[in-house]
C-alpha cells in the first residue's frame, strides 16, 4: 500500500513511521524543507530507540527507514496512493483547502484522512465533492508509541471506508476505536470532564493538586487498565452508581469555559513543564525524566503486545 502523510511537524513523522513499519511505502510531504529534514531525523531517532528497546531488529528498522520518502510536491505525491493522512496545523481553512486539492489530485479510491484533534470532520469533508471517503484518524501523541487511534466518522463517511481504515490501522498494530464527530471526540471529552472537576476542586481548596493526583494515581491508576470506566462501575453496581450520581451530580462543576484559576496561570506564563511551572514546579531535568518514564510505559505495552 502507498501512503502519503501531509505535514512533517509533531505528528506526521511518527504517523508515517507506523505505516512503513508494517511494509507500506510512506511519503512525508511538507511545504517546508527544514520540517521534512527534521521529520526524517525524528523517524531515524524513533527507529534507533525501537531497536535499543527491543521492539524492532536493526534490519527491520533499516527497512522501515528505507520505505519512507519525503517531498515538497503535494500534487505529484498523492496522484496514485491508497491513503492520505493530513497532519497540518489545526486550522479549518487550511485543512479545507488541502482536502479540496488532494481530492482533485488523487484517485477516486484513495482514502482521505485527517488527524484533526478538535475541528469538525464533517466541516473539513465539506470541502470535497465526495465526502464519503473522508475520515478522521485522530492519533494521540506520540503516534508511533500510543496504540489508540480515534477513527472519526463524519456525517457522510461511508461504512466501507470506516471498515477499510480500521483494518489498515489494526494491521499497523493500532487499536482503532470508532467515534462520532463531536467536539473533542472521546479521549479529549473525557480528559476535559475530569479536568474541569479536578480544577474546580483544587481552585476551591476542596483538595490540593497533590491530593487529587494521589487519588487518580492510587485509586484509578491500578484499576482502569483492567476494567475501564464502565467495567469498574459494573463491579461497583449500577444501583450504587445511580444513587451516587443523584447525590453528587448537582454539585459538580458545569462551567462552559476555562475558569479564572487556569486563565490566570496561563496569563502569568505558567504553562506547565515547558516553562518550569504549571500546576506543579518543574525543576530542570524533571520533565525529561517524566517523559522517559512515560515512554517506557508505552514501550512495555508495545513489547507485550508483540509477544502475545
Ligand atoms: P505542527 O504544527 O507540529 O506541524 C504541522 C506541519 O504542517 C508543519 O511542519 C508545517 O510546515 C506543515 N504544513 C503547514 N501547511 C502545510 C501545507 N499547506 N502543506 C504541507 N504541509 C504544511 O502540527 P502537529 O502538532 O503535528 O499537528 C498536526 C495535526 O495533528 C493537527 O490537526 C493537530 O490538531 C493534530 N494533533 C496534534 C497532536 C499533538 O500533540 N501535537 C495530537 C493529536 C492530534
PDB file of N, CA and C in Angstrom, residues 87-152:
ATOM      1  N   UNK A  87      -1.849  15.951   8.339  1.00  0.00           N
ATOM      2  CA  UNK A  87      -1.448  16.336   9.710  1.00  0.00           C
ATOM      3  C   UNK A  87      -0.806  17.723   9.674  1.00  0.00           C
ATOM      4  N   UNK A  88      -1.524  18.687   9.087  1.00  0.00           N
ATOM      5  CA  UNK A  88      -1.041  20.080   9.052  1.00  0.00           C
ATOM      6  C   UNK A  88      -1.658  20.805  10.250  1.00  0.00           C
ATOM      7  N   UNK A  89      -1.253  22.050  10.555  1.00  0.00           N
ATOM      8  CA  UNK A  89      -1.778  22.730  11.745  1.00  0.00           C
ATOM      9  C   UNK A  89      -3.304  22.782  11.795  1.00  0.00           C
ATOM     10  N   UNK A  90      -3.791  22.913  13.042  1.00  0.00           N
ATOM     11  CA  UNK A  90      -5.236  22.850  13.321  1.00  0.00           C
ATOM     12  C   UNK A  90      -5.937  24.136  12.868  1.00  0.00           C
ATOM     13  N   UNK A  91      -6.090  24.284  11.564  1.00  0.00           N
ATOM     14  CA  UNK A  91      -6.702  25.492  11.003  1.00  0.00           C
ATOM     15  C   UNK A  91      -7.704  25.041   9.945  1.00  0.00           C
ATOM     16  N   UNK A  92      -8.970  25.365  10.176  1.00  0.00           N
ATOM     17  CA  UNK A  92     -10.037  24.824   9.322  1.00  0.00           C
ATOM     18  C   UNK A  92      -9.856  25.194   7.852  1.00  0.00           C
ATOM     19  N   UNK A  93      -9.556  26.469   7.602  1.00  0.00           N
ATOM     20  CA  UNK A  93      -9.440  26.892   6.201  1.00  0.00           C
ATOM     21  C   UNK A  93      -8.294  26.174   5.502  1.00  0.00           C
ATOM     22  N   UNK A  94      -7.176  26.033   6.219  1.00  0.00           N
ATOM     23  CA  UNK A  94      -6.010  25.334   5.653  1.00  0.00           C
ATOM     24  C   UNK A  94      -6.376  23.883   5.337  1.00  0.00           C
ATOM     25  N   UNK A  95      -7.035  23.236   6.290  1.00  0.00           N
ATOM     26  CA  UNK A  95      -7.386  21.820   6.083  1.00  0.00           C
ATOM     27  C   UNK A  95      -8.378  21.687   4.927  1.00  0.00           C
ATOM     28  N   UNK A  96      -9.353  22.604   4.863  1.00  0.00           N
ATOM     29  CA  UNK A  96     -10.337  22.515   3.773  1.00  0.00           C
ATOM     30  C   UNK A  96      -9.644  22.686   2.413  1.00  0.00           C
ATOM     31  N   UNK A  97      -8.712  23.628   2.350  1.00  0.00           N
ATOM     32  CA  UNK A  97      -8.049  23.848   1.056  1.00  0.00           C
ATOM     33  C   UNK A  97      -7.221  22.620   0.675  1.00  0.00           C
ATOM     34  N   UNK A  98      -6.611  21.982   1.675  1.00  0.00           N
ATOM     35  CA  UNK A  98      -5.820  20.775   1.372  1.00  0.00           C
ATOM     36  C   UNK A  98      -6.733  19.636   0.914  1.00  0.00           C
ATOM     37  N   UNK A  99      -7.889  19.467   1.569  1.00  0.00           N
ATOM     38  CA  UNK A  99      -8.784  18.363   1.176  1.00  0.00           C
ATOM     39  C   UNK A  99      -9.353  18.580  -0.218  1.00  0.00           C
ATOM     40  N   UNK A 100      -9.670  19.819  -0.529  1.00  0.00           N
ATOM     41  CA  UNK A 100     -10.190  20.097  -1.864  1.00  0.00           C
ATOM     42  C   UNK A 100      -9.109  19.754  -2.903  1.00  0.00           C
ATOM     43  N   UNK A 101      -7.871  20.115  -2.572  1.00  0.00           N
ATOM     44  CA  UNK A 101      -6.779  19.875  -3.519  1.00  0.00           C
ATOM     45  C   UNK A 101      -6.448  18.384  -3.641  1.00  0.00           C
ATOM     46  N   UNK A 102      -6.377  17.687  -2.519  1.00  0.00           N
ATOM     47  CA  UNK A 102      -5.979  16.269  -2.623  1.00  0.00           C
ATOM     48  C   UNK A 102      -7.086  15.430  -3.258  1.00  0.00           C
ATOM     49  N   UNK A 103      -8.335  15.876  -3.091  1.00  0.00           N
ATOM     50  CA  UNK A 103      -9.399  15.134  -3.783  1.00  0.00           C
ATOM     51  C   UNK A 103      -9.213  15.261  -5.293  1.00  0.00           C
ATOM     52  N   UNK A 104      -8.890  16.463  -5.725  1.00  0.00           N
ATOM     53  CA  UNK A 104      -8.716  16.703  -7.159  1.00  0.00           C
ATOM     54  C   UNK A 104      -7.494  15.962  -7.708  1.00  0.00           C
ATOM     55  N   UNK A 105      -6.442  15.844  -6.885  1.00  0.00           N
ATOM     56  CA  UNK A 105      -5.177  15.292  -7.396  1.00  0.00           C
ATOM     57  C   UNK A 105      -5.019  13.786  -7.174  1.00  0.00           C
ATOM     58  N   UNK A 106      -5.913  13.179  -6.372  1.00  0.00           N
ATOM     59  CA  UNK A 106      -5.732  11.746  -6.093  1.00  0.00           C
ATOM     60  C   UNK A 106      -6.752  10.933  -6.880  1.00  0.00           C
ATOM     61  N   UNK A 107      -6.662   9.600  -6.759  1.00  0.00           N
ATOM     62  CA  UNK A 107      -7.624   8.771  -7.490  1.00  0.00           C
ATOM     63  C   UNK A 107      -8.920   8.670  -6.670  1.00  0.00           C
ATOM     64  N   UNK A 108      -9.993   8.236  -7.305  1.00  0.00           N
ATOM     65  CA  UNK A 108     -11.293   8.204  -6.616  1.00  0.00           C
ATOM     66  C   UNK A 108     -11.339   7.206  -5.464  1.00  0.00           C
ATOM     67  N   UNK A 109     -10.419   6.222  -5.502  1.00  0.00           N
ATOM     68  CA  UNK A 109     -10.417   5.177  -4.460  1.00  0.00           C
ATOM     69  C   UNK A 109      -9.592   5.570  -3.236  1.00  0.00           C
ATOM     70  N   UNK A 110      -8.822   6.630  -3.344  1.00  0.00           N
ATOM     71  CA  UNK A 110      -7.929   6.987  -2.237  1.00  0.00           C
ATOM     72  C   UNK A 110      -8.735   7.396  -1.000  1.00  0.00           C
ATOM     73  N   UNK A 111      -8.329   6.855   0.155  1.00  0.00           N
ATOM     74  CA  UNK A 111      -8.971   7.276   1.416  1.00  0.00           C
ATOM     75  C   UNK A 111      -8.321   8.582   1.857  1.00  0.00           C
ATOM     76  N   UNK A 112      -9.159   9.562   2.218  1.00  0.00           N
ATOM     77  CA  UNK A 112      -8.649  10.870   2.644  1.00  0.00           C
ATOM     78  C   UNK A 112      -8.888  11.023   4.154  1.00  0.00           C
ATOM     79  N   UNK A 113      -7.795  10.999   4.927  1.00  0.00           N
ATOM     80  CA  UNK A 113      -7.945  11.031   6.388  1.00  0.00           C
ATOM     81  C   UNK A 113      -7.360  12.316   6.967  1.00  0.00           C
ATOM     82  N   UNK A 114      -7.994  12.795   8.042  1.00  0.00           N
ATOM     83  CA  UNK A 114      -7.471  13.973   8.737  1.00  0.00           C
ATOM     84  C   UNK A 114      -7.120  13.604  10.170  1.00  0.00           C
ATOM     85  N   UNK A 115      -6.000  14.160  10.641  1.00  0.00           N
ATOM     86  CA  UNK A 115      -5.598  13.918  12.029  1.00  0.00           C
ATOM     87  C   UNK A 115      -6.113  15.024  12.962  1.00  0.00           C
ATOM     88  N   UNK A 116      -7.120  15.756  12.502  1.00  0.00           N
ATOM     89  CA  UNK A 116      -7.613  16.849  13.356  1.00  0.00           C
ATOM     90  C   UNK A 116      -7.946  16.368  14.759  1.00  0.00           C
ATOM     91  N   UNK A 117      -7.616  17.207  15.758  1.00  0.00           N
ATOM     92  CA  UNK A 117      -7.929  16.799  17.128  1.00  0.00           C
ATOM     93  C   UNK A 117      -9.123  17.563  17.681  1.00  0.00           C
ATOM     94  N   UNK A 118      -9.557  18.616  16.992  1.00  0.00           N
ATOM     95  CA  UNK A 118     -10.676  19.372  17.561  1.00  0.00           C
ATOM     96  C   UNK A 118     -11.640  19.952  16.530  1.00  0.00           C
ATOM     97  N   UNK A 119     -11.255  19.942  15.252  1.00  0.00           N
ATOM     98  CA  UNK A 119     -12.151  20.523  14.248  1.00  0.00           C
ATOM     99  C   UNK A 119     -13.202  19.505  13.821  1.00  0.00           C
ATOM    100  N   UNK A 120     -14.300  20.033  13.245  1.00  0.00           N
ATOM    101  CA  UNK A 120     -15.347  19.124  12.777  1.00  0.00           C
ATOM    102  C   UNK A 120     -14.900  18.432  11.485  1.00  0.00           C
ATOM    103  N   UNK A 121     -14.899  17.101  11.526  1.00  0.00           N
ATOM    104  CA  UNK A 121     -14.509  16.353  10.330  1.00  0.00           C
ATOM    105  C   UNK A 121     -15.514  16.601   9.198  1.00  0.00           C
ATOM    106  N   UNK A 122     -16.766  16.700   9.581  1.00  0.00           N
ATOM    107  CA  UNK A 122     -17.827  16.925   8.594  1.00  0.00           C
ATOM    108  C   UNK A 122     -17.576  18.247   7.858  1.00  0.00           C
ATOM    109  N   UNK A 123     -17.149  19.235   8.626  1.00  0.00           N
ATOM    110  CA  UNK A 123     -16.841  20.555   8.042  1.00  0.00           C
ATOM    111  C   UNK A 123     -15.636  20.455   7.090  1.00  0.00           C
ATOM    112  N   UNK A 124     -14.605  19.738   7.521  1.00  0.00           N
ATOM    113  CA  UNK A 124     -13.429  19.567   6.655  1.00  0.00           C
ATOM    114  C   UNK A 124     -13.850  18.850   5.377  1.00  0.00           C
ATOM    115  N   UNK A 125     -14.664  17.795   5.543  1.00  0.00           N
ATOM    116  CA  UNK A 125     -15.081  16.989   4.378  1.00  0.00           C
ATOM    117  C   UNK A 125     -15.966  17.781   3.427  1.00  0.00           C
ATOM    118  N   UNK A 126     -16.590  18.856   3.938  1.00  0.00           N
ATOM    119  CA  UNK A 126     -17.492  19.638   3.080  1.00  0.00           C
ATOM    120  C   UNK A 126     -16.724  20.337   1.956  1.00  0.00           C
ATOM    121  N   UNK A 127     -15.409  20.373   2.077  1.00  0.00           N
ATOM    122  CA  UNK A 127     -14.602  20.986   1.009  1.00  0.00           C
ATOM    123  C   UNK A 127     -14.426  20.027  -0.177  1.00  0.00           C
ATOM    124  N   UNK A 128     -14.885  18.778  -0.014  1.00  0.00           N
ATOM    125  CA  UNK A 128     -14.721  17.804  -1.097  1.00  0.00           C
ATOM    126  C   UNK A 128     -16.054  17.563  -1.812  1.00  0.00           C
ATOM    127  N   UNK A 129     -15.952  17.021  -3.042  1.00  0.00           N
ATOM    128  CA  UNK A 129     -17.186  16.697  -3.778  1.00  0.00           C
ATOM    129  C   UNK A 129     -17.749  15.369  -3.296  1.00  0.00           C
ATOM    130  N   UNK A 130     -16.839  14.468  -2.845  1.00  0.00           N
ATOM    131  CA  UNK A 130     -17.282  13.166  -2.358  1.00  0.00           C
ATOM    132  C   UNK A 130     -16.837  12.948  -0.903  1.00  0.00           C
ATOM    133  N   UNK A 131     -17.603  13.491   0.064  1.00  0.00           N
ATOM    134  CA  UNK A 131     -17.183  13.389   1.474  1.00  0.00           C
ATOM    135  C   UNK A 131     -17.265  11.978   2.047  1.00  0.00           C
ATOM    136  N   UNK A 132     -17.804  11.019   1.250  1.00  0.00           N
ATOM    137  CA  UNK A 132     -17.946   9.665   1.800  1.00  0.00           C
ATOM    138  C   UNK A 132     -16.594   8.992   2.004  1.00  0.00           C
ATOM    139  N   UNK A 133     -15.557   9.456   1.321  1.00  0.00           N
ATOM    140  CA  UNK A 133     -14.238   8.820   1.510  1.00  0.00           C
ATOM    141  C   UNK A 133     -13.337   9.635   2.447  1.00  0.00           C
ATOM    142  N   UNK A 134     -13.924  10.600   3.150  1.00  0.00           N
ATOM    143  CA  UNK A 134     -13.161  11.396   4.112  1.00  0.00           C
ATOM    144  C   UNK A 134     -13.432  10.856   5.523  1.00  0.00           C
ATOM    145  N   UNK A 135     -12.361  10.670   6.274  1.00  0.00           N
ATOM    146  CA  UNK A 135     -12.487  10.065   7.609  1.00  0.00           C
ATOM    147  C   UNK A 135     -11.476  10.711   8.548  1.00  0.00           C
ATOM    148  N   UNK A 136     -11.737  10.653   9.849  1.00  0.00           N
ATOM    149  CA  UNK A 136     -10.762  11.166  10.805  1.00  0.00           C
ATOM    150  C   UNK A 136      -9.928  10.033  11.374  1.00  0.00           C
ATOM    151  N   UNK A 137      -8.628  10.279  11.488  1.00  0.00           N
ATOM    152  CA  UNK A 137      -7.764   9.325  12.196  1.00  0.00           C
ATOM    153  C   UNK A 137      -7.041  10.141  13.253  1.00  0.00           C
ATOM    154  N   UNK A 138      -7.598  10.188  14.428  1.00  0.00           N
ATOM    155  CA  UNK A 138      -7.016  11.009  15.487  1.00  0.00           C
ATOM    156  C   UNK A 138      -5.998  10.196  16.270  1.00  0.00           C
ATOM    157  N   UNK A 139      -4.741  10.314  15.815  1.00  0.00           N
ATOM    158  CA  UNK A 139      -3.635   9.674  16.526  1.00  0.00           C
ATOM    159  C   UNK A 139      -3.332  10.502  17.763  1.00  0.00           C
ATOM    160  N   UNK A 140      -2.931   9.838  18.830  1.00  0.00           N
ATOM    161  CA  UNK A 140      -2.507  10.572  20.015  1.00  0.00           C
ATOM    162  C   UNK A 140      -0.988  10.677  19.998  1.00  0.00           C
ATOM    163  N   UNK A 141      -0.464  11.660  20.667  1.00  0.00           N
ATOM    164  CA  UNK A 141       0.977  11.929  20.664  1.00  0.00           C
ATOM    165  C   UNK A 141       1.671  11.141  21.781  1.00  0.00           C
ATOM    166  N   UNK A 142       2.777  10.451  21.508  1.00  0.00           N
ATOM    167  CA  UNK A 142       3.481  10.282  20.244  1.00  0.00           C
ATOM    168  C   UNK A 142       2.872   9.138  19.420  1.00  0.00           C
ATOM    169  N   UNK A 143       2.605   9.407  18.154  1.00  0.00           N
ATOM    170  CA  UNK A 143       1.800   8.460  17.364  1.00  0.00           C
ATOM    171  C   UNK A 143       2.469   7.118  17.091  1.00  0.00           C
ATOM    172  N   UNK A 144       3.808   7.058  17.181  1.00  0.00           N
ATOM    173  CA  UNK A 144       4.464   5.757  16.952  1.00  0.00           C
ATOM    174  C   UNK A 144       4.414   4.890  18.213  1.00  0.00           C
ATOM    175  N   UNK A 145       4.036   5.503  19.349  1.00  0.00           N
ATOM    176  CA  UNK A 145       4.015   4.742  20.602  1.00  0.00           C
ATOM    177  C   UNK A 145       2.607   4.423  21.098  1.00  0.00           C
ATOM    178  N   UNK A 146       1.697   5.388  20.970  1.00  0.00           N
ATOM    179  CA  UNK A 146       0.347   5.194  21.529  1.00  0.00           C
ATOM    180  C   UNK A 146      -0.490   4.381  20.544  1.00  0.00           C
ATOM    181  N   UNK A 147      -1.103   3.307  21.044  1.00  0.00           N
ATOM    182  CA  UNK A 147      -1.821   2.426  20.110  1.00  0.00           C
ATOM    183  C   UNK A 147      -3.203   2.950  19.722  1.00  0.00           C
ATOM    184  N   UNK A 148      -3.828   3.723  20.617  1.00  0.00           N
ATOM    185  CA  UNK A 148      -5.184   4.197  20.307  1.00  0.00           C
ATOM    186  C   UNK A 148      -5.191   5.177  19.146  1.00  0.00           C
ATOM    187  N   UNK A 149      -6.094   4.943  18.195  1.00  0.00           N
ATOM    188  CA  UNK A 149      -6.395   5.946  17.160  1.00  0.00           C
ATOM    189  C   UNK A 149      -7.920   6.077  17.127  1.00  0.00           C
ATOM    190  N   UNK A 150      -8.413   7.297  17.357  1.00  0.00           N
ATOM    191  CA  UNK A 150      -9.857   7.513  17.256  1.00  0.00           C
ATOM    192  C   UNK A 150     -10.201   7.662  15.775  1.00  0.00           C
ATOM    193  N   UNK A 151     -11.040   6.772  15.297  1.00  0.00           N
ATOM    194  CA  UNK A 151     -11.469   6.834  13.896  1.00  0.00           C
ATOM    195  C   UNK A 151     -12.781   7.613  13.863  1.00  0.00           C
ATOM    196  N   UNK A 152     -12.705   8.817  13.321  1.00  0.00           N
ATOM    197  CA  UNK A 152     -13.840   9.741  13.423  1.00  0.00           C
ATOM    198  C   UNK A 152     -14.704   9.673  12.162  1.00  0.00           C
TER     199      UNK A 152
END
